[in-house]
């Protein structure tokens, strides 16, 4: 079983910055994708940023140029650096990882979620 622990959330003024961390532990395959999602009240959960084991990244259009995702493979830790925060960034941010348990084509797909960390941006 894999456990994801998020930290770094909090309350900031618009224009401020926060750095979120996601520490993964347990039986995790080395080749994995880590992502940050967010969910605001009354809205669907959306992908914010994603990084694969090779360092390829993807970002939601709404955060491009402001957020940066990175990872420390040795520690299985993902980070989300958030700059120029806006009130519309207010949400619960969730860490996610996806990997396949083996190298065979029929290897099962595994997906795990953290419990979330609150980010609040005030105007």
Short mmCIF file of C-alpha atoms in Angstrom, two decimals:
data_model
loop_
_atom_site.label_atom_id
_atom_site.label_comp_id
_atom_site.label_asym_id
_atom_site.label_seq_id
_atom_site.Cartn_x
_atom_site.Cartn_y
_atom_site.Cartn_z
CA UNK A 1 0.00 0.00 0.00
CA UNK A 2 1.17 3.52 -0.86
CA UNK A 3 0.66 6.54 1.35
CA UNK A 4 0.81 10.13 0.09
CA UNK A 5 1.25 12.94 2.61
CA UNK A 6 0.71 16.54 1.50
CA UNK A 7 1.97 19.59 3.35
CA UNK A 8 2.58 23.28 2.80
CA UNK A 9 -0.96 24.59 2.42
CA UNK A 10 -2.18 27.70 4.15
CA UNK A 11 -3.67 31.16 3.72
CA UNK A 12 -1.98 33.92 1.73
CA UNK A 13 -2.79 37.26 0.19
CA UNK A 14 -3.26 37.58 -3.56
CA UNK A 15 0.11 37.80 -5.26
CA UNK A 16 1.78 35.67 -2.61
CA UNK A 17 3.46 32.29 -2.90
CA UNK A 18 3.20 28.82 -1.42
CA UNK A 19 5.18 25.62 -1.90
CA UNK A 20 3.34 22.31 -1.51
CA UNK A 21 5.08 19.02 -0.84
CA UNK A 22 3.89 15.44 -1.38
CA UNK A 23 5.88 12.64 0.22
CA UNK A 24 5.15 9.14 -1.07
CA UNK A 25 5.92 6.06 0.99
CA UNK A 26 5.28 2.35 0.74
CA UNK A 27 5.52 -0.07 -2.16
CA UNK A 28 5.80 2.32 -5.08
CA UNK A 29 7.24 1.43 -8.48
CA UNK A 30 10.16 3.59 -9.54
CA UNK A 31 8.59 4.53 -12.88
CA UNK A 32 5.59 6.58 -11.83
CA UNK A 33 3.70 9.74 -12.61
CA UNK A 34 2.94 12.28 -9.88
CA UNK A 35 0.31 14.96 -10.17
CA UNK A 36 -1.40 17.76 -8.30
CA UNK A 37 -5.16 18.18 -8.55
CA UNK A 38 -7.41 20.72 -6.90
CA UNK A 39 -11.07 20.95 -6.03
CA UNK A 40 -12.99 24.06 -5.04
CA UNK A 41 -16.39 23.86 -3.30
CA UNK A 42 -19.13 22.99 -5.77
CA UNK A 43 -16.68 22.30 -8.59
CA UNK A 44 -15.17 19.18 -10.12
CA UNK A 45 -11.66 18.10 -9.29
CA UNK A 46 -9.23 19.34 -11.94
CA UNK A 47 -5.68 18.52 -12.91
CA UNK A 48 -3.25 21.31 -12.03
CA UNK A 49 0.13 19.85 -12.96
CA UNK A 50 1.72 16.50 -13.76
CA UNK A 51 5.27 15.18 -13.98
CA UNK A 52 6.38 11.75 -15.16
CA UNK A 53 9.48 9.75 -14.25
CA UNK A 54 11.41 11.32 -17.13
CA UNK A 55 10.66 14.87 -16.01
CA UNK A 56 8.07 15.68 -18.66
CA UNK A 57 5.51 18.13 -17.27
CA UNK A 58 1.99 19.25 -18.10
CA UNK A 59 0.06 22.19 -16.67
CA UNK A 60 -3.46 23.46 -16.70
CA UNK A 61 -3.76 26.60 -18.82
CA UNK A 62 -4.92 28.56 -15.78
CA UNK A 63 -1.62 28.05 -13.93
CA UNK A 64 0.96 28.12 -16.73
CA UNK A 65 3.72 30.59 -15.98
CA UNK A 66 2.76 30.77 -12.29
CA UNK A 67 3.07 27.20 -10.96
CA UNK A 68 6.01 24.80 -11.25
CA UNK A 69 5.92 21.07 -10.51
CA UNK A 70 9.10 19.19 -9.67
CA UNK A 71 10.15 15.93 -8.04
CA UNK A 72 12.90 14.34 -6.01
CA UNK A 73 12.99 10.77 -7.35
CA UNK A 74 15.30 9.48 -4.62
CA UNK A 75 12.76 10.45 -1.96
CA UNK A 76 9.60 9.97 -4.04
CA UNK A 77 8.58 13.50 -3.24
CA UNK A 78 6.73 15.91 -5.51
CA UNK A 79 6.54 19.67 -5.12
CA UNK A 80 4.27 22.39 -6.42
CA UNK A 81 5.67 25.92 -6.30
CA UNK A 82 2.84 28.40 -6.62
CA UNK A 83 3.57 32.05 -7.37
CA UNK A 84 1.39 35.06 -8.12
CA UNK A 85 -1.53 33.37 -6.40
CA UNK A 86 -5.05 34.50 -7.19
CA UNK A 87 -8.30 34.12 -5.22
CA UNK A 88 -9.51 31.66 -7.87
CA UNK A 89 -6.64 29.35 -6.88
CA UNK A 90 -8.43 28.73 -3.57
CA UNK A 91 -9.12 24.99 -3.30
CA UNK A 92 -8.13 21.77 -1.63
CA UNK A 93 -5.02 20.49 -3.40
CA UNK A 94 -4.54 16.73 -3.74
CA UNK A 95 -1.43 14.74 -4.58
CA UNK A 96 -1.82 11.76 -6.91
CA UNK A 97 0.45 9.03 -8.22
CA UNK A 98 -0.09 6.44 -10.95
CA UNK A 99 2.14 3.50 -11.83
CA UNK A 100 2.09 -0.03 -13.19
CA UNK A 101 3.07 -2.86 -10.87
CA UNK A 102 5.59 -4.56 -13.14
CA UNK A 103 7.06 -4.35 -16.63
CA UNK A 104 4.69 -6.79 -18.37
CA UNK A 105 1.98 -5.33 -20.57
CA UNK A 106 -0.69 -6.91 -18.38
CA UNK A 107 0.71 -5.42 -15.16
CA UNK A 108 -2.06 -3.90 -13.05
CA UNK A 109 -2.48 -0.15 -12.90
CA UNK A 110 -2.30 1.46 -9.46
CA UNK A 111 -3.51 4.88 -8.42
CA UNK A 112 -3.29 6.58 -5.02
CA UNK A 113 -4.45 9.89 -3.58
CA UNK A 114 -3.44 12.02 -0.64
CA UNK A 115 -6.09 13.42 1.66
CA UNK A 116 -5.55 17.00 0.52
CA UNK A 117 -4.23 20.30 1.83
CA UNK A 118 -6.18 23.55 1.91
CA UNK A 119 -4.96 26.60 0.00
CA UNK A 120 -6.80 29.87 0.58
CA UNK A 121 -5.96 33.06 -1.31
CA UNK A 122 -7.59 36.29 -0.16
CA UNK A 123 -7.90 39.51 -2.14
#
